[in-house]
XYZ file of N, CA and C in Angstrom:
618
model
N 0.782 -1.362 -0.062
C -0.238 -0.068 -0.065
C 0.659 1.425 0.002
N 0.456 2.431 -1.105
C 1.309 3.538 -0.839
C 0.586 4.137 0.101
N 1.488 5.423 0.514
C 0.800 6.472 1.128
C -0.197 7.364 0.465
N -0.011 7.521 -0.535
C -0.831 7.973 -1.380
C -1.482 7.722 -2.867
N -1.668 6.513 -2.592
C -2.396 5.801 -4.087
C -3.685 5.810 -3.711
N -4.663 6.563 -2.435
C -5.953 6.567 -2.375
C -6.425 5.642 -1.603
N -6.065 4.733 -1.091
C -6.657 3.508 -0.691
C -7.169 3.640 1.076
N -6.342 4.953 1.660
C -6.607 5.247 2.910
C -6.932 6.668 2.741
N -7.971 7.167 1.927
C -8.554 8.186 1.653
C -8.413 9.052 0.018
N -7.809 10.189 0.334
C -7.464 10.573 -1.489
C -5.971 10.308 -1.669
N -5.914 11.061 -2.422
C -4.622 10.494 -3.239
C -3.921 12.043 -3.434
N -3.118 12.152 -2.359
C -2.580 13.532 -1.932
C -1.234 14.104 -2.912
N -0.653 13.136 -3.680
C 0.212 13.378 -4.230
C -0.633 14.005 -5.599
N -1.853 13.591 -5.970
C -2.297 14.009 -7.269
C -3.122 15.259 -7.106
N -3.365 15.567 -5.951
C -4.140 16.720 -5.467
C -3.154 18.004 -5.464
N -1.747 17.475 -4.613
C -0.878 18.586 -4.254
C -0.421 18.603 -6.102
N -0.298 18.442 -6.916
C 0.170 18.318 -8.175
C -0.721 19.200 -8.876
N -2.284 19.513 -8.829
C -2.734 20.460 -9.843
C -2.041 21.889 -9.303
N -1.828 22.149 -11.022
C -1.495 23.740 -10.775
C -2.110 24.830 -10.183
N -3.524 24.764 -10.115
C -4.368 25.909 -9.391
C -4.091 25.216 -7.903
N -3.533 24.298 -7.157
C -3.433 23.963 -5.898
C -1.877 24.474 -5.503
N -2.070 25.051 -4.278
C -1.289 26.235 -3.914
C -0.480 25.469 -2.870
N -1.376 24.756 -1.574
C -0.480 23.960 -0.611
C -1.397 22.717 -0.420
N -0.617 21.895 0.638
C -1.158 20.806 0.857
C -1.552 20.466 2.389
N -2.104 19.763 3.053
C -2.501 19.929 4.442
C -2.747 18.174 4.639
N -2.165 17.779 5.765
C -2.820 16.181 6.083
C -2.913 16.037 7.721
N -3.516 15.148 7.869
C -4.330 15.279 9.679
C -3.582 13.638 9.860
N -3.292 13.897 11.525
C -2.834 11.875 11.754
C -3.644 11.939 13.296
N -4.785 10.962 13.235
C -5.416 10.221 14.440
C -5.300 8.975 14.240
N -4.220 8.585 14.899
C -4.102 6.975 14.898
C -5.007 6.302 15.550
N -5.738 6.577 16.328
C -6.991 5.697 17.111
C -7.931 5.586 15.929
N -8.035 5.926 14.786
C -9.411 5.986 14.077
C -8.772 5.352 12.405
N -7.811 5.961 12.140
C -7.307 5.516 11.217
C -5.853 4.535 10.837
N -6.007 4.135 10.062
C -4.336 3.485 9.653
C -3.586 3.911 8.672
N -2.533 4.369 9.666
C -1.464 4.825 8.609
C -0.170 4.283 8.328
N -0.276 2.826 8.583
C 1.043 2.037 8.567
C 1.289 1.784 7.145
N 2.671 2.313 6.582
C 3.214 2.124 5.397
C 4.129 0.925 5.151
N 4.879 0.635 6.130
C 5.611 -0.625 6.393
C 5.377 -1.201 7.569
N 5.709 -2.509 7.485
C 5.902 -2.993 9.315
C 6.177 -2.552 10.084
N 5.740 -2.120 11.557
C 6.357 -1.808 12.505
C 7.240 -2.629 13.198
N 8.167 -2.366 14.059
C 8.803 -3.265 14.930
C 7.839 -3.914 16.181
N 7.535 -4.984 16.170
C 6.828 -5.728 17.239
C 7.397 -5.263 17.880
N 8.653 -5.421 18.269
C 9.414 -5.580 19.658
C 8.995 -4.068 20.400
N 8.696 -3.198 19.748
C 8.272 -1.737 20.753
C 6.957 -1.931 21.152
N 6.843 -1.019 22.520
C 6.040 -0.874 23.012
C 4.771 0.211 22.115
N 4.027 -0.103 22.855
C 2.752 0.180 21.409
C 2.797 1.893 21.958
N 3.226 2.551 22.619
C 3.730 4.113 22.605
C 4.683 4.487 21.930
N 5.520 3.867 21.495
C 6.306 3.842 20.660
C 6.065 3.724 19.390
N 5.561 2.558 18.813
C 4.872 2.228 17.609
C 4.198 3.495 17.208
N 3.168 3.986 18.153
C 2.373 5.325 17.730
C 3.692 6.411 17.373
N 4.441 6.607 18.263
C 5.515 7.792 18.357
C 6.026 7.811 16.826
N 6.589 6.584 16.461
C 7.211 6.222 14.979
C 6.118 6.325 13.973
N 4.740 5.691 13.902
C 3.964 5.743 13.061
C 3.646 7.553 12.940
N 3.532 8.063 13.824
C 3.483 9.825 13.340
C 4.668 10.475 12.774
N 5.972 10.075 13.311
C 7.230 10.743 12.725
C 7.172 10.607 10.978
N 7.060 8.800 10.828
C 7.040 8.590 9.900
C 5.921 9.206 8.572
N 4.705 9.703 9.259
C 3.898 9.866 8.653
C 4.182 11.564 8.013
N 4.737 12.348 8.967
C 5.238 13.907 8.987
C 6.150 13.852 7.943
N 7.168 12.804 7.771
C 8.054 12.601 6.765
C 7.690 12.478 5.310
N 7.245 11.594 5.230
C 6.363 11.594 4.476
C 5.862 12.591 3.416
N 4.875 13.419 4.252
C 4.084 14.797 3.671
C 4.816 15.787 3.573
N 6.282 15.846 4.408
C 7.024 16.899 4.136
C 7.665 16.732 2.777
N 8.434 15.258 2.615
C 9.010 15.024 1.335
C 7.651 15.175 0.254
N 6.717 14.911 0.309
C 5.670 15.336 -0.474
C 5.965 16.715 -1.281
N 5.580 17.686 -0.277
C 5.665 18.994 -0.369
C 7.152 19.825 -0.872
N 7.929 19.023 -0.514
C 9.580 19.377 -0.893
C 9.825 18.491 -2.898
N 9.194 17.785 -2.979
C 9.002 17.342 -4.350
C 7.990 18.284 -5.546
N 7.053 18.538 -4.941
C 6.262 19.552 -5.932
C 6.531 20.716 -5.401
N 7.244 21.222 -4.534
C 7.537 22.688 -4.500
C 6.572 23.505 -3.587
N 5.773 22.920 -2.758
C 4.948 23.307 -2.356
C 4.606 23.359 -0.790
N 3.976 24.308 0.119
C 4.090 24.262 1.109
C 2.703 23.447 1.719
N 3.004 22.840 2.884
C 2.356 21.702 3.455
C 2.079 21.830 4.847
N 0.797 21.955 5.414
C 0.018 22.488 6.932
C -0.110 21.095 7.449
N 0.145 20.814 8.956
C -0.219 19.621 9.556
C -1.157 20.233 10.493
N -2.660 20.271 9.820
C -3.674 20.365 10.245
C -4.746 20.229 11.192
N -4.408 18.772 11.951
C -4.860 18.416 13.074
C -4.368 16.878 13.195
N -4.167 16.553 14.498
C -3.651 15.366 14.929
C -4.188 15.177 16.426
N -3.966 14.205 17.282
C -4.630 13.870 18.348
C -4.292 12.287 18.358
N -4.581 12.474 19.813
C -4.723 10.735 20.240
C -5.534 11.130 21.510
N -6.274 9.635 21.624
C -7.265 9.594 22.938
C -6.536 9.127 23.950
N -6.683 9.873 25.330
C -6.050 9.334 26.540
C -6.958 8.346 27.245
N -6.639 7.808 28.141
C -7.313 6.982 29.004
C -8.372 7.681 29.785
N -7.970 9.207 30.010
C -9.019 9.849 30.947
C -9.904 10.440 29.879
N -9.672 10.245 28.923
C -10.886 11.012 27.561
C -11.780 9.952 27.318
N -11.272 8.780 27.393
C -12.029 7.595 26.798
C -13.661 7.941 26.785
N -14.259 7.760 28.107
C -15.372 8.471 28.284
C -16.446 9.361 27.196
N -15.436 10.398 26.488
C -16.063 11.275 25.903
C -15.553 11.375 24.546
N -14.929 9.993 23.905
C -14.480 10.013 22.740
C -15.877 9.631 21.780
N -15.727 10.262 20.729
C -16.849 10.104 19.931
C -16.221 9.945 18.311
N -16.043 8.557 18.050
C -15.554 8.467 16.325
C -15.868 9.619 15.643
N -15.023 10.151 14.590
C -15.738 10.716 13.711
C -16.747 10.190 12.929
N -17.602 11.017 12.414
C -19.014 10.730 11.812
C -19.932 10.097 12.307
N -19.424 9.922 13.949
C -20.626 9.658 14.610
C -20.821 10.410 15.690
N -22.186 10.259 16.428
C -22.693 11.177 17.604
C -22.272 10.809 19.068
N -22.525 9.417 18.899
C -22.400 9.033 20.349
C -21.075 8.293 20.905
N -20.671 8.817 21.977
C -19.371 7.958 22.466
C -19.731 6.697 22.785
N -18.736 5.796 22.151
C -19.073 4.237 22.203
C -18.474 3.599 23.524
N -18.074 4.669 24.546
C -17.159 4.000 25.669
C -17.889 5.365 26.989
N -18.766 5.730 26.644
C -19.206 6.864 27.569
C -20.445 6.172 28.591
N -20.871 6.671 29.351
C -21.708 5.990 30.707
C -22.779 5.450 30.566
N -23.289 6.011 29.232
C -24.575 5.261 28.678
C -24.305 4.505 27.561
N -23.275 3.893 27.292
C -22.887 2.974 26.080
C -23.371 1.589 26.303
N -23.535 0.949 25.461
C -24.207 -0.619 25.274
C -22.759 -1.459 25.341
N -21.377 -0.981 25.671
C -20.512 -1.628 25.637
C -20.501 -2.775 27.029
N -20.022 -3.795 27.303
C -19.919 -4.648 28.412
C -19.408 -4.066 29.252
N -19.896 -4.418 30.724
C -18.986 -3.831 31.763
C -17.438 -3.755 31.993
N -17.208 -5.231 31.535
C -16.041 -6.034 31.951
C -14.744 -5.702 30.003
N -15.746 -4.704 29.442
C -15.078 -4.458 28.184
C -13.494 -3.901 28.316
N -12.551 -4.121 27.814
C -11.172 -3.925 27.900
C -11.117 -2.202 27.114
N -10.494 -1.517 27.636
C -10.579 -0.157 27.596
C -9.829 0.093 26.326
N -9.993 0.574 25.201
C -9.312 0.789 23.958
C -7.941 1.545 23.815
N -8.080 2.541 24.783
C -6.763 3.780 24.864
C -6.234 3.812 25.906
N -4.584 3.534 26.004
C -3.615 3.429 26.700
C -2.930 4.314 27.097
N -3.185 5.243 26.489
C -2.028 6.545 26.512
C -2.454 7.233 27.415
N -1.587 7.994 28.728
C -1.958 8.761 29.537
C -1.582 10.286 29.171
N -2.116 10.891 29.931
C -2.041 12.564 29.557
C -0.221 12.717 29.165
N 0.395 12.115 30.308
C 1.875 12.948 30.334
C 2.392 11.893 28.935
N 2.244 10.792 28.436
C 2.338 10.438 27.165
C 2.064 11.252 25.919
N 0.929 11.377 26.020
C 0.065 12.312 24.896
C 0.778 13.781 24.579
N 1.225 14.087 25.765
C 2.302 15.180 25.805
C 3.524 14.957 25.261
N 4.221 14.208 25.497
C 5.305 13.714 24.558
C 5.222 13.456 23.346
N 4.183 13.052 22.978
C 3.873 12.182 21.541
C 3.683 13.566 20.620
N 2.837 14.837 21.694
C 2.951 15.933 20.746
C 3.974 16.753 20.757
N 4.920 16.777 21.459
C 6.002 17.686 21.393
C 7.206 16.986 20.517
N 6.991 15.875 20.061
C 7.855 15.032 19.304
C 7.387 15.221 17.938
N 5.974 15.147 17.985
C 5.825 15.389 16.367
C 5.764 17.060 15.635
N 5.626 17.494 16.843
C 5.928 18.981 16.514
C 7.020 19.542 16.088
N 7.834 19.176 16.819
C 9.427 19.021 16.662
C 9.782 18.695 15.406
N 9.401 17.554 14.946
C 9.813 16.730 13.689
C 8.905 17.598 12.355
N 7.871 18.390 12.348
C 7.157 18.718 11.629
C 7.941 20.069 11.259
N 8.437 20.592 12.681
C 9.303 22.024 12.184
C 10.191 21.624 11.378
N 11.145 20.753 12.077
C 12.453 20.657 11.638
C 12.366 20.211 9.976
N 11.021 19.646 9.813
C 11.062 19.041 8.491
C 10.546 19.968 7.389
N 10.357 20.655 7.830
C 9.630 22.126 6.904
C 8.631 22.528 6.640
N 7.264 21.764 7.754
C 6.069 21.964 7.620
C 5.762 23.509 8.088
N 4.829 23.875 7.555
C 4.520 25.439 7.483
C 3.568 25.867 8.456
N 3.046 24.834 8.958
C 1.928 24.723 9.866
C 1.344 23.681 10.578
N 1.476 23.690 11.915
C 0.939 22.763 13.165
C -0.076 22.970 13.748
N -1.286 22.276 13.815
C -2.285 22.669 14.604
C -2.824 21.471 15.083
N -2.576 21.335 16.614
C -2.915 19.959 17.488
C -4.480 20.523 17.381
N -5.123 19.039 17.734
C -6.823 18.843 17.934
C -6.713 18.285 19.180
N -7.594 18.810 20.789
C -8.117 19.828 20.285
C -7.971 20.388 21.836
N -8.282 21.855 21.474
C -8.140 22.819 22.909
C -9.228 22.394 23.544
N -9.384 22.400 24.903
C -10.813 22.604 25.854
C -10.346 23.170 27.009
N -11.386 23.838 27.407
C -11.633 24.747 28.694
C -12.697 24.513 29.552
N -12.034 24.447 30.633
C -13.235 24.291 31.710
C -13.803 25.360 32.514
N -14.521 25.642 33.579
C -14.885 26.518 34.052
C -15.796 27.665 33.417
N -16.203 27.391 32.070
C -17.012 28.481 31.534
C -18.234 28.820 32.010
N -18.974 29.799 31.784
C -20.013 30.318 31.896
C -21.172 29.925 30.804
N -21.923 28.932 31.336
C -23.005 28.484 30.047
C -23.787 29.270 29.715
N -24.240 29.292 28.589
C -25.194 30.401 27.716
C -26.366 29.438 27.073
N -27.989 29.579 27.081
C -28.670 28.805 26.515
C -28.346 28.816 24.703
N -28.590 27.856 24.301
C -28.358 27.623 23.034
C -26.676 27.579 22.526
N -25.806 27.413 23.545
C -24.723 27.572 23.100
C -23.893 26.051 22.823
N -22.738 25.686 22.944
C -22.295 24.308 22.670
C -21.684 24.004 24.188
N -21.657 25.114 24.766
C -20.841 24.516 26.034
C -21.805 24.144 26.998
N -21.023 22.864 27.663
C -21.974 22.045 28.214
C -21.703 21.678 29.755
N -23.019 21.844 30.263
C -22.619 21.731 32.017
C -22.256 20.850 32.465
N -21.122 20.620 33.292
C -20.827 19.622 33.627
C -21.515 18.240 34.572
N -22.903 18.834 34.915
C -24.033 17.993 35.267
C -24.389 17.189 34.603
N -25.016 17.244 33.115
C -25.138 15.699 32.290
C -24.440 15.911 31.306
N -23.340 16.983 30.924
C -22.666 17.011 29.706
C -24.039 17.351 28.536
N -24.563 17.806 28.297
C -25.472 17.947 27.313
C -25.198 18.705 25.947
N -25.706 18.877 24.511
C -24.984 19.174 24.031
C -25.259 20.849 23.791
N -26.182 21.380 24.427
C -26.999 22.687 24.437
C -27.262 22.920 25.822
N -26.831 23.908 26.100
C -26.720 24.590 27.504
C -28.279 25.400 28.296
N -28.930 24.801 28.855
C -30.189 24.856 29.477
C -29.934 26.301 30.009
N -28.889 26.609 31.091
C -29.024 27.293 31.768
C -27.977 28.324 31.644
N -27.945 29.628 32.283
C -26.971 30.618 31.841
C -26.157 30.830 33.218
N -26.779 29.955 34.527
C -26.116 30.190 35.550
C -25.296 29.336 36.035
N -24.659 28.222 35.139
C -23.843 27.095 35.519
C -22.782 27.318 34.988
N -21.367 26.540 35.370
C -20.468 26.280 34.463
C -20.285 25.142 33.971
N -19.628 24.979 32.740
C -19.625 23.989 32.170
C -17.915 24.101 31.234
N -18.148 23.301 30.272
C -16.784 23.060 29.489
C -16.900 23.269 28.238
N -16.006 23.516 27.391
C -16.218 23.423 25.902
C -16.320 22.127 25.344
N -16.800 21.730 24.042
C -17.021 20.518 23.740
C -15.620 19.543 23.324
N -15.618 18.471 23.937
C -14.849 17.530 24.023
C -15.232 16.220 23.272
N -14.985 15.611 22.208
C -15.122 14.749 21.688
C -14.182 13.680 21.520
N -13.311 13.942 22.562
C -12.347 12.754 23.089
C -10.585 12.981 22.901
N -10.566 14.442 22.484
C -9.292 14.733 22.282
C -8.942 15.997 23.022
N -9.826 16.689 23.933
C -9.508 17.730 24.621
C -8.685 17.473 25.812
N -8.255 18.621 26.702
C -7.470 18.543 27.735
C -7.839 19.728 28.478
N -8.329 19.428 29.884
C -8.942 20.204 31.058
C -8.180 20.893 31.754
N -8.272 22.198 32.255
C -7.219 22.619 33.214
C -5.955 22.446 33.029
N -5.685 21.818 33.993
C -4.010 21.501 33.962
C -3.550 20.943 32.987
N -4.142 20.156 32.843
C -3.825 19.408 31.168
C -3.694 19.979 30.031
N -4.624 20.860 29.968
C -4.166 21.858 29.048
C -3.070 22.810 28.857
N -2.836 23.358 30.368
C -1.913 23.992 30.309
C -0.692 23.249 30.037
N -0.188 21.840 30.262
C 0.440 21.484 30.526
C 0.887 20.828 29.082
N 0.132 20.663 28.196
C 0.453 20.391 26.605
C 0.518 21.630 26.099
N 0.325 22.898 26.614
C 0.243 24.127 25.634
C 1.921 24.412 25.855
N 2.330 23.862 27.563
C 3.708 23.913 27.740
C 4.739 23.130 27.006
N 4.360 21.889 26.835
C 4.833 21.397 25.891
C 5.136 21.794 24.330
N 3.803 21.964 23.841
C 4.005 22.724 22.352
C 4.919 23.979 22.046
N 5.071 25.121 23.659
C 5.713 26.104 23.441
C 7.174 25.826 23.418
N 7.270 24.893 24.507
C 8.835 24.595 24.813
C 9.315 23.683 23.705
N 8.751 23.008 22.520
C 9.267 22.039 21.106
C 9.147 23.563 19.972
N 8.527 24.243 20.218
C 8.564 25.205 19.168
C 9.918 26.308 19.656
N 10.016 26.396 20.622
C 10.981 27.507 21.434
C 12.447 26.645 21.155
N 12.584 25.543 21.419
C 13.451 24.674 21.073
C 14.004 24.583 19.443
N 12.934 24.029 18.595
C 13.604 24.074 17.265
C 13.697 25.551 16.683
N 13.148 26.867 17.094
C 13.635 27.956 16.803
C 14.956 28.205 17.070
N 15.517 27.562 18.390
C 16.780 28.222 18.728
C 17.798 27.563 18.097
N 17.691 26.008 17.308
C 18.190 25.085 16.606
C 18.301 25.793 15.110
N 17.116 26.920 14.741
C 17.556 27.236 13.665
C 17.699 28.665 13.721
N 18.434 28.944 14.460
C 19.037 30.626 14.479
C 20.300 30.580 14.525
């Protein structure tokens, strides 16, 4: 299977080669899609396999941009952590399969084993790799925030029931989280990792 033969989606090479297309973009969500081009080392822990999978995908996309002389943007990436498993909603679906109201067996094995700290390590290394490879823009997904004042009709969810529309304006809630968000200290830690990665890379390039 080739990275760009359309078997895992669209053919990125054909699209970026269109004369009227000025740039390319790509994403990376290993919990939902298969990005494997070559067999991974089976002796590596799952965390290291995910890390290498992301690094390989970034290098492939950067090489594609250099081949056609066009900028490439990393427009979305993320991993679902253990803490976010109950909130996870797969793309093109509307219900969390592992949430409190799901039909999953009580003793079902949790599919996501990445901790919040491991997620931050992955993001930092992927961002560094993207910048070093010449990727022109990097956008992690998804930032969330807690302790927000809810307003009727908005997407801020009251913590008491996690509904998608806020019925009250006097309660506090959180911004939407479909399994990739980080709240409070977690968000600050992730932002710190991103900032550290960007600063380190900038220093190397100066």
